[in-house]
Tab-separated table of C-alpha atoms in Angstrom:
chain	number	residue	atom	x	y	z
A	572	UNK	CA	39.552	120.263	94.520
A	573	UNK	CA	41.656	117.239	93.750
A	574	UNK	CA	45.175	117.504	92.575
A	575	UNK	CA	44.649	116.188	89.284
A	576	UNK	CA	41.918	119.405	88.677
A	577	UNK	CA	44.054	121.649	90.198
A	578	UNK	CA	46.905	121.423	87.981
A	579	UNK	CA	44.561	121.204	84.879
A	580	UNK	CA	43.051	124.365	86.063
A	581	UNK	CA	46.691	126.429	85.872
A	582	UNK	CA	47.070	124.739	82.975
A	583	UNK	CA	49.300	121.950	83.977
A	584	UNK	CA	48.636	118.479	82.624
A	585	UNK	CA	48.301	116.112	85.362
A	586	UNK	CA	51.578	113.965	85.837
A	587	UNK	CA	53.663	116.770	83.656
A	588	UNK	CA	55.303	118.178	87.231
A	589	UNK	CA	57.112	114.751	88.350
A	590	UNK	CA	58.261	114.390	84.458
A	591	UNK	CA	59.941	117.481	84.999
A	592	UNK	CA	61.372	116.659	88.129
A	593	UNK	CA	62.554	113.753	86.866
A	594	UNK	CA	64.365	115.584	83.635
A	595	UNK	CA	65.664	118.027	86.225
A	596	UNK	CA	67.168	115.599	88.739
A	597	UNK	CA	68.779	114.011	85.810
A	598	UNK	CA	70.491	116.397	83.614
A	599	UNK	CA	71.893	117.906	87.643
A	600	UNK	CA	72.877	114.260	88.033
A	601	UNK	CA	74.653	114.165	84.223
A	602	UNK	CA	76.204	117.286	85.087
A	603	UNK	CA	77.878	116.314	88.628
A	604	UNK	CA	79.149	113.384	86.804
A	605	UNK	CA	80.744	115.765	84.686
A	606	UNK	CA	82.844	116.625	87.389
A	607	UNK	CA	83.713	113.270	88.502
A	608	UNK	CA	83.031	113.776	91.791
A	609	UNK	CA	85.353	110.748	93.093
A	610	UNK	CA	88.267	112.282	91.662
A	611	UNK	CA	87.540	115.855	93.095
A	612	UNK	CA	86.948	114.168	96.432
A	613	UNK	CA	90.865	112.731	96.081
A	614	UNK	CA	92.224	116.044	95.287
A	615	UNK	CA	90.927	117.819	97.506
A	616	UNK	CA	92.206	114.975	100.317
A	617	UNK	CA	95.305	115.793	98.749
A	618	UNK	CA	95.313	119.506	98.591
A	619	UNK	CA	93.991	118.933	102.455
A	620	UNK	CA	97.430	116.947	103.391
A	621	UNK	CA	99.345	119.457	102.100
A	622	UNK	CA	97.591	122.047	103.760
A	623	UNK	CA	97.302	119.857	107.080
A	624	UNK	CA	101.208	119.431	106.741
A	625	UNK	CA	102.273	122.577	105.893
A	626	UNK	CA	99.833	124.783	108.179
A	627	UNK	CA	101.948	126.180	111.716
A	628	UNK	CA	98.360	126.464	113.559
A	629	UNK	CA	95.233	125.214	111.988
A	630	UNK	CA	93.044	128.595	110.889
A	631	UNK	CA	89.551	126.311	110.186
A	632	UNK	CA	88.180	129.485	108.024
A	633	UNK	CA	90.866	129.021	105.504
A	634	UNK	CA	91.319	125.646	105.238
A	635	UNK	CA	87.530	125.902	104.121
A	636	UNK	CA	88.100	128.548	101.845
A	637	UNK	CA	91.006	126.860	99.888
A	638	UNK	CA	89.156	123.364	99.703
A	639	UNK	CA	86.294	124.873	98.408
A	640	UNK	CA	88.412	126.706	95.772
A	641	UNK	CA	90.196	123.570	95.128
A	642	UNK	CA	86.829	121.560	94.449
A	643	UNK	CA	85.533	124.163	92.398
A	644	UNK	CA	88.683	124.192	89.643
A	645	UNK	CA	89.297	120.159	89.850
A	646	UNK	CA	85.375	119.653	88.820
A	647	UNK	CA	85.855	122.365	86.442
A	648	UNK	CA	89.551	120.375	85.203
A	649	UNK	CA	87.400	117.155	84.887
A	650	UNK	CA	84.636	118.667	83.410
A	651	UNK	CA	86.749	120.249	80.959
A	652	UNK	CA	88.611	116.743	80.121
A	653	UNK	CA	85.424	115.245	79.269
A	654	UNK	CA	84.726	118.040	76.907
A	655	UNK	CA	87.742	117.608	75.365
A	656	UNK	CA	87.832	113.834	75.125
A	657	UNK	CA	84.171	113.313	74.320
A	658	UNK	CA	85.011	111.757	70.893
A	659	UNK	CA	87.443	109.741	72.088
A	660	UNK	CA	85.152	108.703	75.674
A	661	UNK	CA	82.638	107.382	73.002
A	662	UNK	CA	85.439	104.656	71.273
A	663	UNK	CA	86.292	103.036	75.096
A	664	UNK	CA	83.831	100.661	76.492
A	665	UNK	CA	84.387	101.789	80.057
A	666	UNK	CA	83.816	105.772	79.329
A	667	UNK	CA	81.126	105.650	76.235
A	668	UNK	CA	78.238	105.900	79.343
A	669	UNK	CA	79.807	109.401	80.459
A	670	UNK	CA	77.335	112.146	80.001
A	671	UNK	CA	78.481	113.601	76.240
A	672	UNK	CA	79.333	110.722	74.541
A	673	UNK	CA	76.688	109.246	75.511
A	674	UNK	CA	74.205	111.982	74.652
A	675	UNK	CA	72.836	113.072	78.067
A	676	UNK	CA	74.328	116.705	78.012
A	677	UNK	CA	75.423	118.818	74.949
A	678	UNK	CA	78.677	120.015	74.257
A	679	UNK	CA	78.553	123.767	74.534
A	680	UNK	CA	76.513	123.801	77.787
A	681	UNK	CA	79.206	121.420	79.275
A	682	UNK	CA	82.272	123.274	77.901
A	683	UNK	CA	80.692	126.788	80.262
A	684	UNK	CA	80.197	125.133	83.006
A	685	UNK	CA	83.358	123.491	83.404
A	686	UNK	CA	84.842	126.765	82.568
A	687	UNK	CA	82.660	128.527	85.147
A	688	UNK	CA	83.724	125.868	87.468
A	689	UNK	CA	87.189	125.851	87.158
A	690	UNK	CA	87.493	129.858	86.453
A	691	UNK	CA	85.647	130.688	89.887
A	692	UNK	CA	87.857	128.180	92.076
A	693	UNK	CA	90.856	130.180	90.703
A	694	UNK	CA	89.398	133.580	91.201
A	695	UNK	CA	88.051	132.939	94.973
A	696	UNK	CA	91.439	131.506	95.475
A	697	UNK	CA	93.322	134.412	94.955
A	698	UNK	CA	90.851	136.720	96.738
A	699	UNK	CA	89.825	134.153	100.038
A	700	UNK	CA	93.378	132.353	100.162
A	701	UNK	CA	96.390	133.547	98.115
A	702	UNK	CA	97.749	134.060	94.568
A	703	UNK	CA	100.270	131.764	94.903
A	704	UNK	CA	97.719	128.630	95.414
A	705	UNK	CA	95.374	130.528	92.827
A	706	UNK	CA	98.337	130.697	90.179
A	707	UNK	CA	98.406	126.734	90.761
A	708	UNK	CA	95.157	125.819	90.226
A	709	UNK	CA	95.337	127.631	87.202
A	710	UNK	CA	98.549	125.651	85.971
A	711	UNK	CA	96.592	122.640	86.876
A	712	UNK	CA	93.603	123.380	84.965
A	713	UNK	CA	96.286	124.490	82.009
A	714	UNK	CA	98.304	121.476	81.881
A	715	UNK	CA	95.876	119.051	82.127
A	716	UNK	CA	93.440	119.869	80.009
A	717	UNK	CA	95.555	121.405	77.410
A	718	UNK	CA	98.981	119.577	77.247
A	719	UNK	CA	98.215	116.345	79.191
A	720	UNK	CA	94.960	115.598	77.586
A	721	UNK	CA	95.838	116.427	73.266
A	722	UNK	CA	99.459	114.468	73.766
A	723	UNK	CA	97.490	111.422	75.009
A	724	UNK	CA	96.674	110.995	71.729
A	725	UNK	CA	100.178	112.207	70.215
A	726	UNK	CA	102.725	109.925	72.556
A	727	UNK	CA	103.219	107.706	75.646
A	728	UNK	CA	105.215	110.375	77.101
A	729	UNK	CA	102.154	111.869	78.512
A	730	UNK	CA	101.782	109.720	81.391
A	731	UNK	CA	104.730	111.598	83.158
A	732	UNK	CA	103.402	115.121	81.943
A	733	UNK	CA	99.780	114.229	83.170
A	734	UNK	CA	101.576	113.159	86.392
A	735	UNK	CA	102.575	116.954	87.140
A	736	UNK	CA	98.965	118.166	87.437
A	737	UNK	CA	97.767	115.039	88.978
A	738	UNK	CA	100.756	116.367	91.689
A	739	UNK	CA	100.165	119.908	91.986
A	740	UNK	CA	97.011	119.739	94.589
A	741	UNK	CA	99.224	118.533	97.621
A	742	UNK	CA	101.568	121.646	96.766
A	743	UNK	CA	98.649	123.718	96.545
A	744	UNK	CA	97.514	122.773	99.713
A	745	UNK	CA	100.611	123.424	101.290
A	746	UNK	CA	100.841	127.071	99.964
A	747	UNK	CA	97.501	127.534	100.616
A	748	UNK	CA	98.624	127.415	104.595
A	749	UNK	CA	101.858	129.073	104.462
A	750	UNK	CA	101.498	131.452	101.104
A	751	UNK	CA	104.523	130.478	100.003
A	752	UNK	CA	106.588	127.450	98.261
A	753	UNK	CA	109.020	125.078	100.578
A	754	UNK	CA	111.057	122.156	100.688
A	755	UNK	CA	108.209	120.274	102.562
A	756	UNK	CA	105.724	121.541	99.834
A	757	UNK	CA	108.085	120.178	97.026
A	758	UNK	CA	108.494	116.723	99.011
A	759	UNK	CA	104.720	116.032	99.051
A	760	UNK	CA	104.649	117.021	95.459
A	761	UNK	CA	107.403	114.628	94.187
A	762	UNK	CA	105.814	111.803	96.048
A	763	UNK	CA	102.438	112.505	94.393
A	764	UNK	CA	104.197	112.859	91.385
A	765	UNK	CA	106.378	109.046	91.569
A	766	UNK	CA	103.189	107.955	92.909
A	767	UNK	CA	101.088	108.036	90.044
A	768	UNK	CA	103.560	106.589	87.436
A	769	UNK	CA	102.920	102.880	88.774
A	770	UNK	CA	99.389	103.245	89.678
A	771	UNK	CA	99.157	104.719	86.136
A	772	UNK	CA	100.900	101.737	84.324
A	773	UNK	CA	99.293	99.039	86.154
A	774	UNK	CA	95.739	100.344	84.658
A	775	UNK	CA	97.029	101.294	81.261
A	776	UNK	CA	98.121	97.490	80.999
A	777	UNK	CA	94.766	96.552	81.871
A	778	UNK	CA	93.126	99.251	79.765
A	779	UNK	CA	95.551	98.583	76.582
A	780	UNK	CA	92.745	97.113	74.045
A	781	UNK	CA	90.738	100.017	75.066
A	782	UNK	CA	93.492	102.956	74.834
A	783	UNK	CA	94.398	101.430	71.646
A	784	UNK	CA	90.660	101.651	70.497
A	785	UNK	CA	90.667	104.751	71.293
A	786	UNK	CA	94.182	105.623	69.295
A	787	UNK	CA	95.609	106.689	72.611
A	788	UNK	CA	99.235	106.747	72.577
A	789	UNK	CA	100.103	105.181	75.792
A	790	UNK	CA	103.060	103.062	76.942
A	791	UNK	CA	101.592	99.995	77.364
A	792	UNK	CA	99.373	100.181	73.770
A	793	UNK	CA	102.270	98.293	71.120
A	794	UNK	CA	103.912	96.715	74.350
A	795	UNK	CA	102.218	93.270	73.657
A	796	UNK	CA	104.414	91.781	76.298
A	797	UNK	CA	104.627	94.469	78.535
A	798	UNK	CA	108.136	94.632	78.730
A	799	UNK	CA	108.425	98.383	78.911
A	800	UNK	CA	105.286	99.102	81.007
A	801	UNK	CA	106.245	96.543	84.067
A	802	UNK	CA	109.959	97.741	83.872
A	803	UNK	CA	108.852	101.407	84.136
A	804	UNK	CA	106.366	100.338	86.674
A	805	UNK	CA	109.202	98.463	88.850
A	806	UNK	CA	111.770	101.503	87.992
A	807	UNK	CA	109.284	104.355	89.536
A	808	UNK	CA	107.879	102.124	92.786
A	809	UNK	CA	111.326	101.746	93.283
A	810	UNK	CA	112.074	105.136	92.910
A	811	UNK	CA	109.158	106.127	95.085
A	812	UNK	CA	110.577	104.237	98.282
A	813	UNK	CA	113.407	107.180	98.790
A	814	UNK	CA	111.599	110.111	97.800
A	815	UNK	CA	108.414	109.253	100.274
A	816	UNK	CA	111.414	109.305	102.992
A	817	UNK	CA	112.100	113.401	102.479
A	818	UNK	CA	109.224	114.528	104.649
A	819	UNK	CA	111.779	112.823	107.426
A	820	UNK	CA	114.896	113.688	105.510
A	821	UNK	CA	113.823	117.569	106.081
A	822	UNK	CA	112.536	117.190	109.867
A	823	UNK	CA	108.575	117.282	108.384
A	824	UNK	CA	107.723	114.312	110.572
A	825	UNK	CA	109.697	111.252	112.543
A	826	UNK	CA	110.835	108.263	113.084
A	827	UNK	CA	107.306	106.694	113.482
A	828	UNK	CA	106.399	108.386	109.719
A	829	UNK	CA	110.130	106.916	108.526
A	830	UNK	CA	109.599	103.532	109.587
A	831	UNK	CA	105.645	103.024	107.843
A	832	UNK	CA	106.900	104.702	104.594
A	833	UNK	CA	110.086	102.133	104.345
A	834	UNK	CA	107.000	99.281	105.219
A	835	UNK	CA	104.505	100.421	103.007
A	836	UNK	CA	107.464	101.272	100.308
A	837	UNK	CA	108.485	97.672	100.300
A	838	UNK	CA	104.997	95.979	100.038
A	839	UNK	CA	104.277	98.375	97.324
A	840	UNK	CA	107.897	97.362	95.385
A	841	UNK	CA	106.794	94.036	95.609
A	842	UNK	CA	103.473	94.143	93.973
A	843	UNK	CA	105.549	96.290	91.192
A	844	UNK	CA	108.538	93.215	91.140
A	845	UNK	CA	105.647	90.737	90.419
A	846	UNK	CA	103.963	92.719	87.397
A	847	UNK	CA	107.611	92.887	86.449
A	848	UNK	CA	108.283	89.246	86.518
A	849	UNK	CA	105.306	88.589	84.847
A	850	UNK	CA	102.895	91.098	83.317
A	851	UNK	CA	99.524	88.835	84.066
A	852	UNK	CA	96.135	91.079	84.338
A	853	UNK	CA	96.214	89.137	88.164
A	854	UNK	CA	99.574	91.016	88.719
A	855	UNK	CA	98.616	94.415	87.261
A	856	UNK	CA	95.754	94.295	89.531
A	857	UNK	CA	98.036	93.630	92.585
A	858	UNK	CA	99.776	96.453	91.778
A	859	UNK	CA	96.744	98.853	91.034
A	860	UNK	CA	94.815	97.872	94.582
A	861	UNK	CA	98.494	98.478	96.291
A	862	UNK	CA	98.640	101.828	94.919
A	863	UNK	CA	95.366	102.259	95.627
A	864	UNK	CA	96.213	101.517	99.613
A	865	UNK	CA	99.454	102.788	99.831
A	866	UNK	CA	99.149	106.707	99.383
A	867	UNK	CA	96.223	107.045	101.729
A	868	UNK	CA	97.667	104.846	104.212
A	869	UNK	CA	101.278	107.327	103.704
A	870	UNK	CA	99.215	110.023	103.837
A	871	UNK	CA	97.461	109.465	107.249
A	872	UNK	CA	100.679	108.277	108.526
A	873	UNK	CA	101.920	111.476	107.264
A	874	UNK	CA	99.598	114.368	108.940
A	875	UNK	CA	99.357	112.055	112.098
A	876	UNK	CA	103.250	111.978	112.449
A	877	UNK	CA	103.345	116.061	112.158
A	878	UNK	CA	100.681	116.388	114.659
């Protein structure tokens, strides 16, 4: 019998099956993009540092076990921003293709899953690694989606809030391999945490017209010149070129980790000193593609040095 009787005879119109396959692939391919699967891949590089950094031997079955956590609650984190940004995702011309806004997945669907999501990474982490990394995940998921994300919209202050959960993963990491909180853990965090104030900046500059579309209170929305964002921007990368020298301060790694941060500290400073000088769209580039290079090339330099 040919395939096109076959499926008539169990009453399945002929073509129907690879419509369906088609709808499923896509609404699995609306929700992984949910998660934002490029960001979950960074965290959990970071939460893998930290662990990496922090670990006295390397036990392979736990390091699986917390990175798996960890990639469960930041999908479930992103998955939950988009929820709770869908209205204002559909104003900005780069995030009004993203699955709600732009129809592809409804809202109460999306709003279980990412609770699912994020609510199962924190309860395998506290049974498979510790309570300690579990308790941060769920400050993560907290204070992202729930302070970080509504004072977007209420004041420019919420960069340096949203930086605190964007910093939390390396720390998590860290106590995922030793249980416990340390000066090293609290080094890697306040690098994480400088970090992301210039790389932030530099794209809200870019971004402004579409933040202020959007009615998104950040810095560099108002700041026509951008004499506040590039001095902030200049302020933190300078800033960052200290604290990214504690991991040597406190014996985590040497002189070979020492010497790359002061390199990579000054090339970053630069890009930041030319955004400052003149707050072009060429020059807040420069600066985002540093940042961009400089914390995985810190990080590597980082976990090699303490090996």
């Amino acid at each position: 019998m040919e395939v096109g009787s076959l499926l008539k005879a169990r009453g399945i119109p002929f073509g129907g099956i690879p419509g369906r396959v088609h709808s499923i692939r896509g609404t699995f391919s609306s929700y992984l993009e949910l998660t934002k699967p490029r960001i979950t891949a960074l965290v959990v590089a970071s939460a893998a540092a930290g662990f990496l950094l922090g670990a006295a031997s390397f036990d392979f079955a736990l390091f699986v076990q917390a990175m798996a956590g960890v990639a469960l609650v930041a999908s479930g984190t992103s998955a939950m921003n988009q929820v709770l940004e869908r209205d204002v995702d559909a104003l900005m011309v780069r995030t009004r293709a993203r699955p709600l806004p732009a129809g592809r997945l409804a809202t109460p669907p999306a709003a279980v899953v990412s609770g699912v999501l994020a609510g199962a990474g924190i309860v395998w982490l506290w049974l498979a690694v510790n309570p300690v990394t579990a308790g941060l995940a769920l400050a993560t998921f907290i204070s992202y989606d729930f302070v970080y994300t509504p004072l977007k919209r209420v004041h420019s202050l919420s960069t340096v809030v949203g930086a605190v959960p964007g910093a939390l993963p390396i720390l998590g990491g860290w106590t995922a391999a030793t249980g416990q909180f340390g000066p090293g853990g609290w080094a890697l965090f306040a690098i994480l945490f400088v970090w992301q104030l210039p790389h932030f900046l530099a794209l809200a500059w870019l971004l402004r017209d579409d933040y202020e579309a959007a009615g998104l209170r950040m810095l560099s929305v108002g700041d026509f010149e951008g004499r506040q964002t590039r001095r902030q921007a200049l302020l933190y990368a300078l800033t960052l070129v200290p604290v990214s020298l504690l991991p040597s301060v406190l014996g985590l790694t040497g002189i070979v980790y020492f010497a790359v941060a002061l390199v990579l500290g000054a090339g970053f400073t630069w890009t930041a000193f030319r955004f400052a000088r003149a707050a072009t769209p060429a020059n807040a580039r420069g600066l985002f593609r540093a940042s961009i290079l400089y914390l995985p090339l810190l990080m590597a330099v980082l976990v090699l040095d303490k090996l």
